[in-house]
Coordinates of C-alpha atoms in Angstrom, one line a residue:
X1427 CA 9.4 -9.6 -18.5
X1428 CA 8.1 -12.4 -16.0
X1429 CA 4.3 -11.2 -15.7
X1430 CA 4.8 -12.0 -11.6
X1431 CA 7.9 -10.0 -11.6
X1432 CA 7.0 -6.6 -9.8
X1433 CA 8.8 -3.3 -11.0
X1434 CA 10.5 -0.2 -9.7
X1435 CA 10.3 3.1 -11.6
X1436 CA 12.1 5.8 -10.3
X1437 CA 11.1 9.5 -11.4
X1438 CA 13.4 12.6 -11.0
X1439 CA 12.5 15.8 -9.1
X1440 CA 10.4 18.1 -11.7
X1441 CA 12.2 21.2 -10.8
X1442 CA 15.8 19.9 -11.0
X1443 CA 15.0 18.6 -14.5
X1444 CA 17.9 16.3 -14.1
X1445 CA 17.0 13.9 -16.7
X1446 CA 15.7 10.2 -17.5
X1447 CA 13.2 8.5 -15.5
X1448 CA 14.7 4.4 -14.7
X1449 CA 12.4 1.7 -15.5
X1450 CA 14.6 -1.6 -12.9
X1451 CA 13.1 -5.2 -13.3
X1452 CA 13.2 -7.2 -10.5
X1453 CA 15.6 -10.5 -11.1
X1454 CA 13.7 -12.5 -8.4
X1455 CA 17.1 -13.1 -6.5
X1456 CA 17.0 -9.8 -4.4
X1457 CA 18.7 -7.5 -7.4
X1458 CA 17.1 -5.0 -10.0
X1459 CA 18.9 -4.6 -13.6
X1460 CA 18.2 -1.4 -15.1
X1461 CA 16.2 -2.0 -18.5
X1462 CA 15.7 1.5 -19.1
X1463 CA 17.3 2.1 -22.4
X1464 CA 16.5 -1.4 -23.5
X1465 CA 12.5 -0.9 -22.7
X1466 CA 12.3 2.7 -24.0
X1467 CA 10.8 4.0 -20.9
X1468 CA 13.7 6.9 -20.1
X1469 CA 11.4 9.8 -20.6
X1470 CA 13.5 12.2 -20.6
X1471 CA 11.6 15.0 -22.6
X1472 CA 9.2 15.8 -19.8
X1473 CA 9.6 16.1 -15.8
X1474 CA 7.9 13.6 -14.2
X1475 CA 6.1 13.8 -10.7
X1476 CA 4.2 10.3 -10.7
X1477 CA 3.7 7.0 -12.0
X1478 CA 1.7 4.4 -11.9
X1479 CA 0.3 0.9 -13.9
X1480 CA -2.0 0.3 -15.9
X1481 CA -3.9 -1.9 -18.7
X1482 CA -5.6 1.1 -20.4
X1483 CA -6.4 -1.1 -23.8
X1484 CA -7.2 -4.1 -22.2
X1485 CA -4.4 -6.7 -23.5
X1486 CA -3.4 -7.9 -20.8
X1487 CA -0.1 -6.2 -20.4
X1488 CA 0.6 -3.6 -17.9
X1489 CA 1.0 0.1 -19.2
X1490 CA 2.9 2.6 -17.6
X1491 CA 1.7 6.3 -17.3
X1492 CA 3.9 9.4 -16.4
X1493 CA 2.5 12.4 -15.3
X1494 CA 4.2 15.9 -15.7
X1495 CA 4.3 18.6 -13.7
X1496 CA 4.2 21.1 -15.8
X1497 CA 5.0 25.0 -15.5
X1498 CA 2.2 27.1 -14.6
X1499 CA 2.5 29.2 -17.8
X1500 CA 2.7 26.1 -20.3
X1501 CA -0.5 24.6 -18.6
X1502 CA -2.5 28.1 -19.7
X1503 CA -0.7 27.7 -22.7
X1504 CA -2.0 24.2 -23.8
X1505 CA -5.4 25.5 -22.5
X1506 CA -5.7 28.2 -24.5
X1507 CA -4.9 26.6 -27.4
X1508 CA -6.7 23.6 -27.0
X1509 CA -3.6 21.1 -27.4
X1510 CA 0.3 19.7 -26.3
X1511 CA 2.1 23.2 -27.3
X1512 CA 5.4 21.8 -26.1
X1513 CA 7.7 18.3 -26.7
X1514 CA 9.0 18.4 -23.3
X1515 CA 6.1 19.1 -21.0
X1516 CA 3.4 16.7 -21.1
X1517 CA 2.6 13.2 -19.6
X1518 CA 3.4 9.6 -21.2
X1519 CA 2.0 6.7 -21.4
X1520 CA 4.1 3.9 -22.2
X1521 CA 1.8 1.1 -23.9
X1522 CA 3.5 -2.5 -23.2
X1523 CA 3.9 -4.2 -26.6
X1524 CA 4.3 -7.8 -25.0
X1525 CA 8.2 -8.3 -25.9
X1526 CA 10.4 -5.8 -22.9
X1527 CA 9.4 -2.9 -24.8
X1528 CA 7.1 0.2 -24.5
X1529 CA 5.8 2.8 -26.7
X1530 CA 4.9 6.5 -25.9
X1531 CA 1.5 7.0 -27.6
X1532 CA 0.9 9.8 -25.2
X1533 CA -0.1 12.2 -28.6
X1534 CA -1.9 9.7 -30.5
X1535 CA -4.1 8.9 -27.2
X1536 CA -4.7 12.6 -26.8
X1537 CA -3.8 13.0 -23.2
X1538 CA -0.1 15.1 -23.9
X1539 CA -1.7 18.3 -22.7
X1540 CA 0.6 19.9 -20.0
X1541 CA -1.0 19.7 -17.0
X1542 CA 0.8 20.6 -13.4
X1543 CA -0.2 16.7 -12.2
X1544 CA 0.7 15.8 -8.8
X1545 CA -1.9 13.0 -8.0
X1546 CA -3.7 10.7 -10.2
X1547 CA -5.7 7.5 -10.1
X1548 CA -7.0 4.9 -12.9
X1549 CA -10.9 3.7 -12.6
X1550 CA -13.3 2.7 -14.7
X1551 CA -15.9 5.5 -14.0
X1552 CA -18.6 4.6 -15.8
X1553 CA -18.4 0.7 -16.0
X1554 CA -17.8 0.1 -19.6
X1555 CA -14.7 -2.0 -19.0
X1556 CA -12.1 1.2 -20.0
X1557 CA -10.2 2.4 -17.5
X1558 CA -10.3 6.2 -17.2
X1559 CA -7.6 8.6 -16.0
X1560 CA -7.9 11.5 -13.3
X1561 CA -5.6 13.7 -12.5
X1562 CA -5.3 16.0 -9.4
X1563 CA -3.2 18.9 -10.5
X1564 CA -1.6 21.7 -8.7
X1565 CA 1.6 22.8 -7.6
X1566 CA 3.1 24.6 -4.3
X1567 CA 3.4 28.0 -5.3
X1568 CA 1.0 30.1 -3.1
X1569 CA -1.0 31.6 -6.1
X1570 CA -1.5 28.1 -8.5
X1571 CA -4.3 26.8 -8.8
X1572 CA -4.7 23.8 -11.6
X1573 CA -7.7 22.3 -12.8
X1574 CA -8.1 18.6 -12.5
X1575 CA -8.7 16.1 -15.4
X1576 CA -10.9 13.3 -15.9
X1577 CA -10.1 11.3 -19.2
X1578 CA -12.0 9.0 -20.5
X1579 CA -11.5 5.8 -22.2
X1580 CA -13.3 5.6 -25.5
X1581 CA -12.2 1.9 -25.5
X1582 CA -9.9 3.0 -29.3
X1583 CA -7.0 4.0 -27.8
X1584 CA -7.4 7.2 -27.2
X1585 CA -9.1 9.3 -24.7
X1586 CA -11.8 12.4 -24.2
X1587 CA -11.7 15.5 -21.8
X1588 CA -15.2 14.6 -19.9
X1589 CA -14.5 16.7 -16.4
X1590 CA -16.4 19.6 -17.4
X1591 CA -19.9 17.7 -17.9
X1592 CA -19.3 15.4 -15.7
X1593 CA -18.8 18.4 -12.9
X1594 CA -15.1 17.4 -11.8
X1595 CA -13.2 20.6 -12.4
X1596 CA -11.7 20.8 -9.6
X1597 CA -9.7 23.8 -9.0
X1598 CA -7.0 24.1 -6.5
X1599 CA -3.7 22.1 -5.5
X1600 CA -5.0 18.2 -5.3
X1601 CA -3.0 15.8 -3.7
X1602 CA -3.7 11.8 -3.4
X1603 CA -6.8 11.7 -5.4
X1604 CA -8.8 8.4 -4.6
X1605 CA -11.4 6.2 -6.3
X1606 CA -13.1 4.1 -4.0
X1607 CA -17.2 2.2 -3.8
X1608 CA -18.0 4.0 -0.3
X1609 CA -21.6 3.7 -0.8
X1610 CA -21.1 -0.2 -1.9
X1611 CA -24.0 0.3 -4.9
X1612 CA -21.5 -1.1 -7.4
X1613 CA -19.5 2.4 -8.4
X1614 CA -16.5 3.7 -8.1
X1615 CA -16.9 7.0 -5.6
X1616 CA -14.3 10.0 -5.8
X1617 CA -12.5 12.1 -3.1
X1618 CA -9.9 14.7 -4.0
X1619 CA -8.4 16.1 -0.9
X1620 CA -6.6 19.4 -1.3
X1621 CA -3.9 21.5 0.1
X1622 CA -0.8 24.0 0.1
X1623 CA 2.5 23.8 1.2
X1624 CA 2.6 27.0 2.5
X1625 CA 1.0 28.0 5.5
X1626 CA -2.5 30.2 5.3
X1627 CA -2.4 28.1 2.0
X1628 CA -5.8 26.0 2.8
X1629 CA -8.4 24.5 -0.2
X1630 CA -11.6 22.5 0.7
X1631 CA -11.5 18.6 0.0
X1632 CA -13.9 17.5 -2.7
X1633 CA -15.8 14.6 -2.6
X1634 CA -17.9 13.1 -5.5
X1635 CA -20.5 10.6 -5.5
X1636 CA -20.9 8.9 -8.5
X1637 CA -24.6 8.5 -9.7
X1638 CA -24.4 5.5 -11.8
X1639 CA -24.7 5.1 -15.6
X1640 CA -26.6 1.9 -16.0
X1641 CA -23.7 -0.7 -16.3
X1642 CA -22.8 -4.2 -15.0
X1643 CA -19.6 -4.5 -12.8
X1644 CA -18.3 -6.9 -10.3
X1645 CA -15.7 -6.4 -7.2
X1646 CA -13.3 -8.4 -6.1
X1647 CA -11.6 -8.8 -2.3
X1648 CA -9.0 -10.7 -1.6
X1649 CA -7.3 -12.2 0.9
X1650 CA -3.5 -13.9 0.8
X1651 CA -3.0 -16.8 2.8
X1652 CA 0.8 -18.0 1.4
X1653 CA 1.2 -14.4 -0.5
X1654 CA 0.2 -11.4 1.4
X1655 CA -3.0 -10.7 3.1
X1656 CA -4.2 -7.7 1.3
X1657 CA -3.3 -9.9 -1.8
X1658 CA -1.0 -6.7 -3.2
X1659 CA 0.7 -7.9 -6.6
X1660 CA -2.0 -10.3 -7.2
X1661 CA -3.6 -9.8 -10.6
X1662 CA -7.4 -10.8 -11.3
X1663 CA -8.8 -11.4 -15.5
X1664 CA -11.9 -11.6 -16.0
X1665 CA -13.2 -12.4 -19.4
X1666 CA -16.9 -11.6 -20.6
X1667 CA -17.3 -12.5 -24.4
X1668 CA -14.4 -11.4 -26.1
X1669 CA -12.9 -8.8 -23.8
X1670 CA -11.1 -9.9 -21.1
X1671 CA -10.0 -7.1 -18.2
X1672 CA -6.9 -7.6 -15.7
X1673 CA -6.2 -5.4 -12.7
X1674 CA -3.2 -5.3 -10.4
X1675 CA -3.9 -5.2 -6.9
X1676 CA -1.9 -1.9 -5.2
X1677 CA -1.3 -0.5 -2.4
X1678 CA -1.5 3.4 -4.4
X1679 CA -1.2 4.4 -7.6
X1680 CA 1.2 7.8 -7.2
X1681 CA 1.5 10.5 -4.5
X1682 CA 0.0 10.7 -1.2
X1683 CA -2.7 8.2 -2.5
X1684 CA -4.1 4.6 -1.7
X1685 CA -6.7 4.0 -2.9
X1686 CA -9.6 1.0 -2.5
X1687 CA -8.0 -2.4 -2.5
X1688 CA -10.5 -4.4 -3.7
X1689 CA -10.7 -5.2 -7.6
X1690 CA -13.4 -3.4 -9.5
X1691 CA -14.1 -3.9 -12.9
X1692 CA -16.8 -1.9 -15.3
X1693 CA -18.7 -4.7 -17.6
X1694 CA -21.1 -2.8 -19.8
X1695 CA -23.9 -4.9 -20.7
X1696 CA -21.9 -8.3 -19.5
X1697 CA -24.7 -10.8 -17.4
X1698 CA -22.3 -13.1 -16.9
X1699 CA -18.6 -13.4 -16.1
X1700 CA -17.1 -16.5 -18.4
X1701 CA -14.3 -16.8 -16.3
X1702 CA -12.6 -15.0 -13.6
X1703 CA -9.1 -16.0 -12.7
X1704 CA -6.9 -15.0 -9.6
X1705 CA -2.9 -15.6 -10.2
X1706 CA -1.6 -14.7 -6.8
X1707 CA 2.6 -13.3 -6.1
X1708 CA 2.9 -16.7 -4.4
X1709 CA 2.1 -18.1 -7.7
X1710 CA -0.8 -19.6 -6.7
X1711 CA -4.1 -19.7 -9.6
X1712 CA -7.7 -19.7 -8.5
X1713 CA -9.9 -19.7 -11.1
X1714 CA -13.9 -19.4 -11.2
X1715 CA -16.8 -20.1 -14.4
X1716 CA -19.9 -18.4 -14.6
X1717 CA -19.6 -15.9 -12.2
X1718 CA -22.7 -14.0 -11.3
X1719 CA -22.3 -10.1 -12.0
X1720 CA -23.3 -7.1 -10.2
X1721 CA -22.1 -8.5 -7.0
X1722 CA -18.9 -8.1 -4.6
X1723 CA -17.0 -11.4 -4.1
X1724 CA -14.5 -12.1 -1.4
X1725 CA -11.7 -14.7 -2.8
X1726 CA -9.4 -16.4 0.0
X1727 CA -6.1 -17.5 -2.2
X1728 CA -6.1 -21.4 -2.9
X1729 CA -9.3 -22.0 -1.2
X1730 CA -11.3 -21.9 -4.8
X1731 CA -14.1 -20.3 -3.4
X1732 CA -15.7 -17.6 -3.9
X1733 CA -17.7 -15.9 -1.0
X1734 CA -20.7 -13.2 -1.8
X1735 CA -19.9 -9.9 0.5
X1736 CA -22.9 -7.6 1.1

């Protein structure tokens, strides 16, 4: 698929269970063909409630992750027993093997616990250039109440269960979870805001501040002059040593959320960025060398400048 090309995935109503999700690529003339079957991206063994894009193992390729919204009883099940006690309810995560096709490694990633997901959000948390996953979980029913989930990247391909000591259990009904730098010290801040659908049905909003763990990063705010202004679809690399990260700019990630639109990205011990590169929806590339980290940078598309924000 044409890496400027944006896509549309459309996920069924959980409780209707009426089968696949639809994966449409845009043609660029104004039409979608559905690649579903062809990309392997029906998931039609669980109920999806969101979706969103991702490049969890840093290739460069887009990911796609499905959450499910599981049934209150199979969540306490896979609690209980520490693991994905059913084929059908659990998330997926579609890795992008580079050629039209995707691969569910949901299992061997060790995220497929059922989990009642209705908001999630990907961040690096800790700056160590993986992108983590958290999940705000929940559902409607007055007497649910779901755990969140923070997983984190071990930077293998797989993922660990850090939300209990990193104090993030959350327990309610979250809706539009959102990662953004508030306090500007170089991390990515948390707020969960929480809620019923029924009346009398009210949670508190929870609000995290992250404290730091020590690593580089760098931010990145753009601003479209021929594309868009918020720069949405635009995707920035940056490469330190022998990992290079890519983000997609987005408006949100999956329901009721929207989250910071700058670009963040976790460097571990990087001092210097090699190269970071901006490839804009108009087409448009700028591209930057020895970028100094631990800073938030302001590019204006085609300008080739880079502006240090306070």
């Amino acid at each position: 698929m044409a890496t400027i090309l944006k896509r549309l995935i459309v996920t069924p109503d959980s409780d209707e269970r009426i089968g696949a999700n639809v994966l449409y690529r845009n043609e660029g003339d104004g039409s979608f063909a559905d690649i579903t079957n062809a990309s392997g991206t029906g998931a039609d063994h669980i109920d999806g409630f969101i979706t969103f894009v991702l490049d969890y193992d840093n290739d460069g390729q887009l990911d796609i992750f499905v959450g499910n919204w599981s049934p209150f009883d199979r969540v306490l099940a896979d609690r209980a027993e520490g693991r994905s006690t059913s084929a059908r309810d659990r998330p997926a995560l579609y890795r992008n093997r580079g050629d039209g096709t995707f691969e569910d490694v949901a299992q061997e990633a060790g995220i497929a616990r059922a989990e009642g997901t209705m908001s999630g959000v990907p961040a690096d948390v800790d700056n160590d250039g993986w992108i983590d996953l958290y999940l705000g979980n929940g559902g409607p029913q007055m007497g649910r109440r779901d755990p969140d989930v923070l997983y984190h990247n071990r930077g293998d391909g797989t993922f660990s269960d850090v939300t209990d000591a990193l104090g993030l259990g959350h327990v309610g009904k979250s809706h539009g979870v959102t990662f953004a730098d508030y306090d500007r010290d170089g991390d990515v801040d948390l707020y969960v805001p929480s809620g019923g659908a029924q009346p009398g049905d009210h949670w508190h909003n929870a609000f995290y501040r992250n404290e730091g763990f020590g690593n580089d990063w760098l931010a990145f705010q753009l601003e479209g002059q021929q594309s868009n202004r918020d720069g949405i679809g635009a995707r920035v690399e940056v490469r330190c040593g022998e990992r290079v990260q890519m983000r997609e700019v987005a408006s949100g990630y999956s329901f009721g959320n929207s989250s910071s639109l700058e670009a963040h990205f976790g460097l571990a011990d990087c001092a210097r960025a090699e190269q970071v590169a901006v490839r804009w929806p108009s087409g448009i590339a700028d591209v930057f060398s020895d970028v100094p980290v631990n800073r938030r940078w302001k590019i204006t598309e085609g300008q080739s400048l880079l502006e240090e924000m306070p």
